[in-house]
Amino acid sequence: MSFKVAEKFISINGESRFAGELAVFIRFAGCNLSCSYCDTAWAIPMDCPHEEMSIKELTDYVVASGVDRVTLTGGEPLLQEDIESLVAELIGRNKKVEIETNGAVSIAPLMEMAARLSITDEMSVTLDYKCPSSGMEEFNIEENYALLREYDTVKFVVGSREDMEKAEKIISGYRLIDRHIAVYLSPVFGRIESSEIVEYMKNSNMNGVRHQLQQHKFIWDPDKRGV
């Protein structure tokens, strides 16, 4: 079994509940969506430049890094066959694993594996809801939201008032805050001002929801890879 690895590197997490923390990033090739604001469009094709790596090779790389947290991203990591085995192996090597998924692939196999192995906060799922401005909203699998746990995160990348209204509806409809799931509103870079998002949050009393900027886009050039 091998995985299509588009790039691997060490950096800080730019977003989600682990923003600012060191992590080993493993970016997989291939995505089933093509969002209007995608900042890793080069990794969308399954045949984009990549290397084939086994679970052992990836695990050895992570262990050798000395970094405790791992972020599996893409592309779309859940398109990789048997990604659950890689997650389990990394956790078995005392690593904390975050899986960044676009919300258009079922997380059920991942959650079933976590339940079977009694995995709790060693694994965290960061699930995107694709808002209208992404052009991909129809592909959201809303059944995923019932499967989320208190260790998980939902991220809404918003570029318009319509996007924020939809985010508010999903947050309320799935009781995300009441279920102690971390929820973030992030601006589409260069498309909407953070002040507009904060005003919407204030006017809608979005208690428990956090506004977040993508740190890596302010530390480095927004188009820079490997950061």
JSON list of C-alpha atoms in Angstrom, two decimals:
[
{"chain": "A", "resi": 1, "resn": "MET", "atom": "CA", "xyz": [0.00, 0.00, 0.00]},
{"chain": "A", "resi": 2, "resn": "SER", "atom": "CA", "xyz": [1.38, 3.40, -0.98]},
{"chain": "A", "resi": 3, "resn": "PHE", "atom": "CA", "xyz": [0.16, 6.98, -0.79]},
{"chain": "A", "resi": 4, "resn": "LYS", "atom": "CA", "xyz": [0.48, 9.79, -3.32]},
{"chain": "A", "resi": 5, "resn": "VAL", "atom": "CA", "xyz": [2.44, 12.47, -1.45]},
{"chain": "A", "resi": 6, "resn": "ALA", "atom": "CA", "xyz": [2.56, 15.84, -3.22]},
{"chain": "A", "resi": 7, "resn": "GLU", "atom": "CA", "xyz": [4.76, 17.45, -0.57]},
{"chain": "A", "resi": 8, "resn": "LYS", "atom": "CA", "xyz": [5.85, 17.06, 3.03]},
{"chain": "A", "resi": 9, "resn": "PHE", "atom": "CA", "xyz": [7.34, 19.69, 5.31]},
{"chain": "A", "resi": 10, "resn": "ILE", "atom": "CA", "xyz": [7.46, 21.11, 8.82]},
{"chain": "A", "resi": 11, "resn": "SER", "atom": "CA", "xyz": [5.79, 24.42, 9.63]},
{"chain": "A", "resi": 12, "resn": "ILE", "atom": "CA", "xyz": [3.19, 25.91, 11.93]},
{"chain": "A", "resi": 13, "resn": "ASN", "atom": "CA", "xyz": [-0.49, 25.26, 11.49]},
{"chain": "A", "resi": 14, "resn": "GLY", "atom": "CA", "xyz": [-1.93, 28.33, 9.81]},
{"chain": "A", "resi": 15, "resn": "GLU", "atom": "CA", "xyz": [-5.52, 27.72, 10.89]},
{"chain": "A", "resi": 16, "resn": "SER", "atom": "CA", "xyz": [-7.97, 25.53, 12.84]},
{"chain": "A", "resi": 17, "resn": "ARG", "atom": "CA", "xyz": [-7.78, 24.86, 16.58]},
{"chain": "A", "resi": 18, "resn": "PHE", "atom": "CA", "xyz": [-4.06, 24.14, 16.34]},
{"chain": "A", "resi": 19, "resn": "ALA", "atom": "CA", "xyz": [-3.13, 27.44, 14.67]},
{"chain": "A", "resi": 20, "resn": "GLY", "atom": "CA", "xyz": [0.37, 28.52, 15.58]},
{"chain": "A", "resi": 21, "resn": "GLU", "atom": "CA", "xyz": [1.53, 25.05, 16.65]},
{"chain": "A", "resi": 22, "resn": "LEU", "atom": "CA", "xyz": [4.36, 23.19, 14.96]},
{"chain": "A", "resi": 23, "resn": "ALA", "atom": "CA", "xyz": [3.24, 20.31, 12.76]},
{"chain": "A", "resi": 24, "resn": "VAL", "atom": "CA", "xyz": [4.57, 17.91, 10.18]},
{"chain": "A", "resi": 25, "resn": "PHE", "atom": "CA", "xyz": [2.47, 18.41, 7.05]},
{"chain": "A", "resi": 26, "resn": "ILE", "atom": "CA", "xyz": [1.78, 15.62, 4.60]},
{"chain": "A", "resi": 27, "resn": "ARG", "atom": "CA", "xyz": [-0.04, 16.90, 1.53]},
{"chain": "A", "resi": 28, "resn": "PHE", "atom": "CA", "xyz": [-1.64, 14.24, -0.65]},
{"chain": "A", "resi": 29, "resn": "ALA", "atom": "CA", "xyz": [-2.27, 14.51, -4.37]},
{"chain": "A", "resi": 30, "resn": "GLY", "atom": "CA", "xyz": [-5.79, 14.61, -5.74]},
{"chain": "A", "resi": 31, "resn": "CYS", "atom": "CA", "xyz": [-9.04, 16.32, -4.83]},
{"chain": "A", "resi": 32, "resn": "ASN", "atom": "CA", "xyz": [-12.65, 15.71, -5.81]},
{"chain": "A", "resi": 33, "resn": "LEU", "atom": "CA", "xyz": [-13.49, 19.45, -5.69]},
{"chain": "A", "resi": 34, "resn": "SER", "atom": "CA", "xyz": [-12.25, 22.61, -7.37]},
{"chain": "A", "resi": 35, "resn": "CYS", "atom": "CA", "xyz": [-13.15, 25.55, -5.14]},
{"chain": "A", "resi": 36, "resn": "SER", "atom": "CA", "xyz": [-13.14, 29.05, -6.60]},
{"chain": "A", "resi": 37, "resn": "TYR", "atom": "CA", "xyz": [-10.60, 30.24, -4.01]},
{"chain": "A", "resi": 38, "resn": "CYS", "atom": "CA", "xyz": [-8.43, 27.10, -3.81]},
{"chain": "A", "resi": 39, "resn": "ASP", "atom": "CA", "xyz": [-4.88, 27.98, -2.80]},
{"chain": "A", "resi": 40, "resn": "THR", "atom": "CA", "xyz": [-3.45, 24.54, -3.63]},
{"chain": "A", "resi": 41, "resn": "ALA", "atom": "CA", "xyz": [-5.02, 24.05, -7.07]},
{"chain": "A", "resi": 42, "resn": "TRP", "atom": "CA", "xyz": [-1.77, 22.52, -8.28]},
{"chain": "A", "resi": 43, "resn": "ALA", "atom": "CA", "xyz": [-2.51, 19.51, -6.02]},
{"chain": "A", "resi": 44, "resn": "ILE", "atom": "CA", "xyz": [-6.03, 18.86, -7.36]},
{"chain": "A", "resi": 45, "resn": "PRO", "atom": "CA", "xyz": [-5.10, 16.38, -10.15]},
{"chain": "A", "resi": 46, "resn": "MET", "atom": "CA", "xyz": [-4.45, 12.85, -8.94]},
{"chain": "A", "resi": 47, "resn": "ASP", "atom": "CA", "xyz": [-1.46, 12.78, -11.30]},
{"chain": "A", "resi": 48, "resn": "CYS", "atom": "CA", "xyz": [0.10, 16.04, -10.10]},
{"chain": "A", "resi": 49, "resn": "PRO", "atom": "CA", "xyz": [3.83, 15.72, -9.27]},
{"chain": "A", "resi": 50, "resn": "HIS", "atom": "CA", "xyz": [4.11, 13.40, -6.27]},
{"chain": "A", "resi": 51, "resn": "GLU", "atom": "CA", "xyz": [6.07, 10.56, -4.75]},
{"chain": "A", "resi": 52, "resn": "GLU", "atom": "CA", "xyz": [4.69, 7.19, -3.74]},
{"chain": "A", "resi": 53, "resn": "MET", "atom": "CA", "xyz": [5.33, 6.51, -0.05]},
{"chain": "A", "resi": 54, "resn": "SER", "atom": "CA", "xyz": [4.39, 3.58, 2.17]},
{"chain": "A", "resi": 55, "resn": "ILE", "atom": "CA", "xyz": [2.97, 3.80, 5.68]},
{"chain": "A", "resi": 56, "resn": "LYS", "atom": "CA", "xyz": [6.38, 2.87, 7.06]},
{"chain": "A", "resi": 57, "resn": "GLU", "atom": "CA", "xyz": [8.16, 5.55, 5.02]},
{"chain": "A", "resi": 58, "resn": "LEU", "atom": "CA", "xyz": [5.71, 8.24, 6.07]},
{"chain": "A", "resi": 59, "resn": "THR", "atom": "CA", "xyz": [5.77, 7.17, 9.70]},
{"chain": "A", "resi": 60, "resn": "ASP", "atom": "CA", "xyz": [9.56, 7.05, 9.75]},
{"chain": "A", "resi": 61, "resn": "TYR", "atom": "CA", "xyz": [9.68, 10.56, 8.25]},
{"chain": "A", "resi": 62, "resn": "VAL", "atom": "CA", "xyz": [7.31, 11.92, 10.90]},
{"chain": "A", "resi": 63, "resn": "VAL", "atom": "CA", "xyz": [9.11, 10.22, 13.79]},
{"chain": "A", "resi": 64, "resn": "ALA", "atom": "CA", "xyz": [12.50, 11.46, 12.54]},
{"chain": "A", "resi": 65, "resn": "SER", "atom": "CA", "xyz": [11.18, 15.04, 12.48]},
{"chain": "A", "resi": 66, "resn": "GLY", "atom": "CA", "xyz": [10.82, 15.12, 16.26]},
{"chain": "A", "resi": 67, "resn": "VAL", "atom": "CA", "xyz": [7.53, 17.05, 15.89]},
{"chain": "A", "resi": 68, "resn": "ASP", "atom": "CA", "xyz": [4.58, 15.67, 17.84]},
{"chain": "A", "resi": 69, "resn": "ARG", "atom": "CA", "xyz": [1.69, 16.90, 15.68]},
{"chain": "A", "resi": 70, "resn": "VAL", "atom": "CA", "xyz": [0.88, 15.73, 12.16]},
{"chain": "A", "resi": 71, "resn": "THR", "atom": "CA", "xyz": [-1.45, 17.44, 9.69]},
{"chain": "A", "resi": 72, "resn": "LEU", "atom": "CA", "xyz": [-2.77, 15.33, 6.81]},
{"chain": "A", "resi": 73, "resn": "THR", "atom": "CA", "xyz": [-4.04, 17.61, 4.06]},
{"chain": "A", "resi": 74, "resn": "GLY", "atom": "CA", "xyz": [-4.38, 17.86, 0.32]},
{"chain": "A", "resi": 75, "resn": "GLY", "atom": "CA", "xyz": [-5.78, 17.76, -2.14]},
{"chain": "A", "resi": 76, "resn": "GLU", "atom": "CA", "xyz": [-8.17, 15.62, -0.18]},
{"chain": "A", "resi": 77, "resn": "PRO", "atom": "CA", "xyz": [-6.53, 13.12, 2.19]},
{"chain": "A", "resi": 78, "resn": "LEU", "atom": "CA", "xyz": [-9.62, 10.94, 2.56]},
{"chain": "A", "resi": 79, "resn": "LEU", "atom": "CA", "xyz": [-9.37, 9.99, -1.11]},
{"chain": "A", "resi": 80, "resn": "GLN", "atom": "CA", "xyz": [-6.20, 8.03, -0.27]},
{"chain": "A", "resi": 81, "resn": "GLU", "atom": "CA", "xyz": [-6.98, 4.35, 0.00]},
{"chain": "A", "resi": 82, "resn": "ASP", "atom": "CA", "xyz": [-6.78, 3.06, 3.60]},
{"chain": "A", "resi": 83, "resn": "ILE", "atom": "CA", "xyz": [-5.87, 6.43, 5.08]},
{"chain": "A", "resi": 84, "resn": "GLU", "atom": "CA", "xyz": [-7.28, 5.09, 8.34]},
{"chain": "A", "resi": 85, "resn": "SER", "atom": "CA", "xyz": [-4.35, 2.67, 8.67]},
{"chain": "A", "resi": 86, "resn": "LEU", "atom": "CA", "xyz": [-1.87, 5.53, 8.32]},
{"chain": "A", "resi": 87, "resn": "VAL", "atom": "CA", "xyz": [-3.69, 7.54, 10.99]},
{"chain": "A", "resi": 88, "resn": "ALA", "atom": "CA", "xyz": [-3.74, 4.55, 13.35]},
{"chain": "A", "resi": 89, "resn": "GLU", "atom": "CA", "xyz": [-0.01, 3.88, 12.79]},
{"chain": "A", "resi": 90, "resn": "LEU", "atom": "CA", "xyz": [0.93, 7.52, 13.47]},
{"chain": "A", "resi": 91, "resn": "ILE", "atom": "CA", "xyz": [-1.13, 7.56, 16.65]},
{"chain": "A", "resi": 92, "resn": "GLY", "atom": "CA", "xyz": [0.49, 4.28, 17.63]},
{"chain": "A", "resi": 93, "resn": "ARG", "atom": "CA", "xyz": [3.83, 6.11, 17.41]},
{"chain": "A", "resi": 94, "resn": "ASN", "atom": "CA", "xyz": [2.56, 8.71, 19.91]},
{"chain": "A", "resi": 95, "resn": "LYS", "atom": "CA", "xyz": [1.71, 11.38, 17.34]},
{"chain": "A", "resi": 96, "resn": "LYS", "atom": "CA", "xyz": [-1.33, 13.67, 17.38]},
{"chain": "A", "resi": 97, "resn": "VAL", "atom": "CA", "xyz": [-3.03, 13.61, 13.99]},
{"chain": "A", "resi": 98, "resn": "GLU", "atom": "CA", "xyz": [-5.22, 16.27, 12.38]},
{"chain": "A", "resi": 99, "resn": "ILE", "atom": "CA", "xyz": [-7.03, 15.40, 9.15]},
{"chain": "A", "resi": 100, "resn": "GLU", "atom": "CA", "xyz": [-8.09, 18.38, 7.04]},
{"chain": "A", "resi": 101, "resn": "THR", "atom": "CA", "xyz": [-10.98, 17.28, 4.82]},
{"chain": "A", "resi": 102, "resn": "ASN", "atom": "CA", "xyz": [-13.14, 19.18, 2.36]},
{"chain": "A", "resi": 103, "resn": "GLY", "atom": "CA", "xyz": [-16.46, 17.80, 3.63]},
{"chain": "A", "resi": 104, "resn": "ALA", "atom": "CA", "xyz": [-17.27, 16.11, 0.33]},
{"chain": "A", "resi": 105, "resn": "VAL", "atom": "CA", "xyz": [-16.01, 12.67, 1.38]},
{"chain": "A", "resi": 106, "resn": "SER", "atom": "CA", "xyz": [-17.61, 10.59, 4.13]},
{"chain": "A", "resi": 107, "resn": "ILE", "atom": "CA", "xyz": [-15.74, 10.64, 7.43]},
{"chain": "A", "resi": 108, "resn": "ALA", "atom": "CA", "xyz": [-17.64, 7.55, 8.62]},
{"chain": "A", "resi": 109, "resn": "PRO", "atom": "CA", "xyz": [-14.75, 5.07, 8.06]},
{"chain": "A", "resi": 110, "resn": "LEU", "atom": "CA", "xyz": [-12.40, 7.35, 9.98]},
{"chain": "A", "resi": 111, "resn": "MET", "atom": "CA", "xyz": [-14.81, 7.68, 12.89]},
{"chain": "A", "resi": 112, "resn": "GLU", "atom": "CA", "xyz": [-15.53, 3.96, 12.93]},
{"chain": "A", "resi": 113, "resn": "MET", "atom": "CA", "xyz": [-11.79, 3.29, 13.17]},
{"chain": "A", "resi": 114, "resn": "ALA", "atom": "CA", "xyz": [-11.46, 5.83, 16.01]},
{"chain": "A", "resi": 115, "resn": "ALA", "atom": "CA", "xyz": [-14.31, 4.20, 17.94]},
{"chain": "A", "resi": 116, "resn": "ARG", "atom": "CA", "xyz": [-12.92, 0.69, 17.38]},
{"chain": "A", "resi": 117, "resn": "LEU", "atom": "CA", "xyz": [-9.47, 1.68, 18.66]},
{"chain": "A", "resi": 118, "resn": "SER", "atom": "CA", "xyz": [-10.80, 3.97, 21.43]},
{"chain": "A", "resi": 119, "resn": "ILE", "atom": "CA", "xyz": [-9.04, 6.97, 19.87]},
{"chain": "A", "resi": 120, "resn": "THR", "atom": "CA", "xyz": [-10.05, 10.29, 21.41]},
{"chain": "A", "resi": 121, "resn": "ASP", "atom": "CA", "xyz": [-8.13, 13.57, 21.15]},
{"chain": "A", "resi": 122, "resn": "GLU", "atom": "CA", "xyz": [-5.15, 11.86, 19.51]},
{"chain": "A", "resi": 123, "resn": "MET", "atom": "CA", "xyz": [-7.12, 12.39, 16.27]},
{"chain": "A", "resi": 124, "resn": "SER", "atom": "CA", "xyz": [-8.87, 15.58, 15.22]},
{"chain": "A", "resi": 125, "resn": "VAL", "atom": "CA", "xyz": [-10.91, 16.11, 12.08]},
{"chain": "A", "resi": 126, "resn": "THR", "atom": "CA", "xyz": [-11.04, 19.62, 10.61]},
{"chain": "A", "resi": 127, "resn": "LEU", "atom": "CA", "xyz": [-14.04, 19.64, 8.31]},
{"chain": "A", "resi": 128, "resn": "ASP", "atom": "CA", "xyz": [-14.68, 22.38, 5.76]},
{"chain": "A", "resi": 129, "resn": "TYR", "atom": "CA", "xyz": [-18.20, 23.42, 4.91]},
{"chain": "A", "resi": 130, "resn": "LYS", "atom": "CA", "xyz": [-18.12, 24.61, 1.32]},
{"chain": "A", "resi": 131, "resn": "CYS", "atom": "CA", "xyz": [-20.13, 27.82, 1.28]},
{"chain": "A", "resi": 132, "resn": "PRO", "atom": "CA", "xyz": [-21.92, 29.17, -1.85]},
{"chain": "A", "resi": 133, "resn": "SER", "atom": "CA", "xyz": [-19.01, 31.31, -3.09]},
{"chain": "A", "resi": 134, "resn": "SER", "atom": "CA", "xyz": [-16.81, 28.21, -3.32]},
{"chain": "A", "resi": 135, "resn": "GLY", "atom": "CA", "xyz": [-18.94, 26.95, -6.20]},
{"chain": "A", "resi": 136, "resn": "MET", "atom": "CA", "xyz": [-18.87, 23.50, -4.57]},
{"chain": "A", "resi": 137, "resn": "GLU", "atom": "CA", "xyz": [-21.68, 23.70, -2.00]},
{"chain": "A", "resi": 138, "resn": "GLU", "atom": "CA", "xyz": [-23.75, 20.98, -3.65]},
{"chain": "A", "resi": 139, "resn": "PHE", "atom": "CA", "xyz": [-21.04, 18.44, -2.83]},
{"chain": "A", "resi": 140, "resn": "ASN", "atom": "CA", "xyz": [-21.13, 18.86, 0.95]},
{"chain": "A", "resi": 141, "resn": "ILE", "atom": "CA", "xyz": [-22.00, 15.62, 2.73]},
{"chain": "A", "resi": 142, "resn": "GLU", "atom": "CA", "xyz": [-24.11, 16.91, 5.59]},
{"chain": "A", "resi": 143, "resn": "GLU", "atom": "CA", "xyz": [-24.31, 13.45, 7.20]},
{"chain": "A", "resi": 144, "resn": "ASN", "atom": "CA", "xyz": [-20.71, 14.10, 8.28]},
{"chain": "A", "resi": 145, "resn": "TYR", "atom": "CA", "xyz": [-21.84, 16.71, 10.82]},
{"chain": "A", "resi": 146, "resn": "ALA", "atom": "CA", "xyz": [-23.68, 14.19, 12.97]},
{"chain": "A", "resi": 147, "resn": "LEU", "atom": "CA", "xyz": [-20.46, 12.17, 13.28]},
{"chain": "A", "resi": 148, "resn": "LEU", "atom": "CA", "xyz": [-18.25, 14.96, 14.63]},
{"chain": "A", "resi": 149, "resn": "ARG", "atom": "CA", "xyz": [-16.92, 14.77, 18.19]},
{"chain": "A", "resi": 150, "resn": "GLU", "atom": "CA", "xyz": [-15.81, 17.37, 20.71]},
{"chain": "A", "resi": 151, "resn": "TYR", "atom": "CA", "xyz": [-12.23, 16.99, 19.47]},
{"chain": "A", "resi": 152, "resn": "ASP", "atom": "CA", "xyz": [-13.16, 18.06, 15.96]},
{"chain": "A", "resi": 153, "resn": "THR", "atom": "CA", "xyz": [-13.47, 21.35, 14.09]},
{"chain": "A", "resi": 154, "resn": "VAL", "atom": "CA", "xyz": [-15.72, 22.87, 11.44]},
{"chain": "A", "resi": 155, "resn": "LYS", "atom": "CA", "xyz": [-14.27, 25.64, 9.30]},
{"chain": "A", "resi": 156, "resn": "PHE", "atom": "CA", "xyz": [-16.27, 27.99, 7.09]},
{"chain": "A", "resi": 157, "resn": "VAL", "atom": "CA", "xyz": [-14.24, 29.93, 4.53]},
{"chain": "A", "resi": 158, "resn": "VAL", "atom": "CA", "xyz": [-16.51, 32.86, 3.72]},
{"chain": "A", "resi": 159, "resn": "GLY", "atom": "CA", "xyz": [-16.37, 35.44, 0.98]},
{"chain": "A", "resi": 160, "resn": "SER", "atom": "CA", "xyz": [-19.79, 37.08, 1.14]},
{"chain": "A", "resi": 161, "resn": "ARG", "atom": "CA", "xyz": [-22.79, 37.77, 3.35]},
{"chain": "A", "resi": 162, "resn": "GLU", "atom": "CA", "xyz": [-24.55, 34.81, 1.73]},
{"chain": "A", "resi": 163, "resn": "ASP", "atom": "CA", "xyz": [-21.69, 32.58, 2.89]},
{"chain": "A", "resi": 164, "resn": "MET", "atom": "CA", "xyz": [-21.99, 33.86, 6.47]},
{"chain": "A", "resi": 165, "resn": "GLU", "atom": "CA", "xyz": [-25.74, 33.34, 6.48]},
{"chain": "A", "resi": 166, "resn": "LYS", "atom": "CA", "xyz": [-25.24, 29.75, 5.36]},
{"chain": "A", "resi": 167, "resn": "ALA", "atom": "CA", "xyz": [-22.55, 29.21, 8.00]},
{"chain": "A", "resi": 168, "resn": "GLU", "atom": "CA", "xyz": [-24.91, 30.49, 10.68]},
{"chain": "A", "resi": 169, "resn": "LYS", "atom": "CA", "xyz": [-27.62, 28.10, 9.48]},
{"chain": "A", "resi": 170, "resn": "ILE", "atom": "CA", "xyz": [-25.32, 25.06, 9.57]},
{"chain": "A", "resi": 171, "resn": "ILE", "atom": "CA", "xyz": [-23.88, 25.97, 12.99]},
{"chain": "A", "resi": 172, "resn": "SER", "atom": "CA", "xyz": [-27.37, 26.28, 14.44]},
{"chain": "A", "resi": 173, "resn": "GLY", "atom": "CA", "xyz": [-28.91, 23.35, 12.58]},
{"chain": "A", "resi": 174, "resn": "TYR", "atom": "CA", "xyz": [-26.27, 20.88, 13.75]},
{"chain": "A", "resi": 175, "resn": "ARG", "atom": "CA", "xyz": [-25.86, 22.45, 17.20]},
{"chain": "A", "resi": 176, "resn": "LEU", "atom": "CA", "xyz": [-22.11, 22.61, 16.67]},
{"chain": "A", "resi": 177, "resn": "ILE", "atom": "CA", "xyz": [-21.41, 24.98, 19.56]},
{"chain": "A", "resi": 178, "resn": "ASP", "atom": "CA", "xyz": [-23.68, 23.08, 21.96]},
{"chain": "A", "resi": 179, "resn": "ARG", "atom": "CA", "xyz": [-21.77, 19.90, 21.07]},
{"chain": "A", "resi": 180, "resn": "HIS", "atom": "CA", "xyz": [-18.45, 21.60, 21.96]},
{"chain": "A", "resi": 181, "resn": "ILE", "atom": "CA", "xyz": [-17.15, 21.38, 18.39]},
{"chain": "A", "resi": 182, "resn": "ALA", "atom": "CA", "xyz": [-14.69, 24.17, 17.53]},
{"chain": "A", "resi": 183, "resn": "VAL", "atom": "CA", "xyz": [-16.12, 26.48, 14.85]},
{"chain": "A", "resi": 184, "resn": "TYR", "atom": "CA", "xyz": [-14.18, 29.05, 12.81]},
{"chain": "A", "resi": 185, "resn": "LEU", "atom": "CA", "xyz": [-15.08, 31.67, 10.23]},
{"chain": "A", "resi": 186, "resn": "SER", "atom": "CA", "xyz": [-12.16, 32.50, 7.93]},
{"chain": "A", "resi": 187, "resn": "PRO", "atom": "CA", "xyz": [-12.16, 35.07, 5.13]},
{"chain": "A", "resi": 188, "resn": "VAL", "atom": "CA", "xyz": [-11.50, 34.14, 1.53]},
{"chain": "A", "resi": 189, "resn": "PHE", "atom": "CA", "xyz": [-8.10, 35.80, 1.22]},
{"chain": "A", "resi": 190, "resn": "GLY", "atom": "CA", "xyz": [-8.42, 39.13, -0.57]},
{"chain": "A", "resi": 191, "resn": "ARG", "atom": "CA", "xyz": [-12.19, 38.85, -1.13]},
{"chain": "A", "resi": 192, "resn": "ILE", "atom": "CA", "xyz": [-13.77, 40.03, 2.12]},
{"chain": "A", "resi": 193, "resn": "GLU", "atom": "CA", "xyz": [-12.60, 42.17, 5.03]},
{"chain": "A", "resi": 194, "resn": "SER", "atom": "CA", "xyz": [-12.33, 40.62, 8.47]},
{"chain": "A", "resi": 195, "resn": "SER", "atom": "CA", "xyz": [-14.19, 43.63, 9.88]},
{"chain": "A", "resi": 196, "resn": "GLU", "atom": "CA", "xyz": [-17.25, 42.62, 7.84]},
{"chain": "A", "resi": 197, "resn": "ILE", "atom": "CA", "xyz": [-17.13, 39.12, 9.30]},
{"chain": "A", "resi": 198, "resn": "VAL", "atom": "CA", "xyz": [-16.78, 40.44, 12.84]},
{"chain": "A", "resi": 199, "resn": "GLU", "atom": "CA", "xyz": [-19.72, 42.82, 12.35]},
{"chain": "A", "resi": 200, "resn": "TYR", "atom": "CA", "xyz": [-21.85, 39.93, 11.13]},
{"chain": "A", "resi": 201, "resn": "MET", "atom": "CA", "xyz": [-20.82, 37.86, 14.16]},
{"chain": "A", "resi": 202, "resn": "LYS", "atom": "CA", "xyz": [-21.76, 40.73, 16.48]},
{"chain": "A", "resi": 203, "resn": "ASN", "atom": "CA", "xyz": [-25.12, 41.38, 14.82]},
{"chain": "A", "resi": 204, "resn": "SER", "atom": "CA", "xyz": [-26.00, 37.68, 14.83]},
{"chain": "A", "resi": 205, "resn": "ASN", "atom": "CA", "xyz": [-24.76, 36.97, 18.38]},
{"chain": "A", "resi": 206, "resn": "MET", "atom": "CA", "xyz": [-22.59, 34.13, 17.13]},
{"chain": "A", "resi": 207, "resn": "ASN", "atom": "CA", "xyz": [-21.45, 33.09, 20.59]},
{"chain": "A", "resi": 208, "resn": "GLY", "atom": "CA", "xyz": [-18.74, 30.44, 20.68]},
{"chain": "A", "resi": 209, "resn": "VAL", "atom": "CA", "xyz": [-17.75, 30.97, 17.04]},
{"chain": "A", "resi": 210, "resn": "ARG", "atom": "CA", "xyz": [-14.21, 32.20, 16.36]},
{"chain": "A", "resi": 211, "resn": "HIS", "atom": "CA", "xyz": [-12.94, 34.44, 13.59]},
{"chain": "A", "resi": 212, "resn": "GLN", "atom": "CA", "xyz": [-9.61, 33.26, 12.23]},
{"chain": "A", "resi": 213, "resn": "LEU", "atom": "CA", "xyz": [-7.01, 34.43, 9.74]},
{"chain": "A", "resi": 214, "resn": "GLN", "atom": "CA", "xyz": [-4.76, 32.05, 7.82]},
{"chain": "A", "resi": 215, "resn": "GLN", "atom": "CA", "xyz": [-1.49, 32.81, 9.59]},
{"chain": "A", "resi": 216, "resn": "HIS", "atom": "CA", "xyz": [0.76, 31.35, 6.93]},
{"chain": "A", "resi": 217, "resn": "LYS", "atom": "CA", "xyz": [-0.54, 33.84, 4.36]},
{"chain": "A", "resi": 218, "resn": "PHE", "atom": "CA", "xyz": [0.65, 36.72, 6.50]},
{"chain": "A", "resi": 219, "resn": "ILE", "atom": "CA", "xyz": [3.99, 35.22, 7.51]},
{"chain": "A", "resi": 220, "resn": "TRP", "atom": "CA", "xyz": [4.95, 34.15, 3.96]},
{"chain": "A", "resi": 221, "resn": "ASP", "atom": "CA", "xyz": [3.87, 34.98, 0.43]},
{"chain": "A", "resi": 222, "resn": "PRO", "atom": "CA", "xyz": [0.27, 33.67, 0.02]},
{"chain": "A", "resi": 223, "resn": "ASP", "atom": "CA", "xyz": [1.35, 31.49, -2.91]},
{"chain": "A", "resi": 224, "resn": "LYS", "atom": "CA", "xyz": [4.49, 30.05, -1.30]},
{"chain": "A", "resi": 225, "resn": "ARG", "atom": "CA", "xyz": [4.55, 26.25, -1.03]},
{"chain": "A", "resi": 226, "resn": "GLY", "atom": "CA", "xyz": [6.01, 24.16, 1.75]},
{"chain": "A", "resi": 227, "resn": "VAL", "atom": "CA", "xyz": [5.01, 26.51, 4.56]}
]
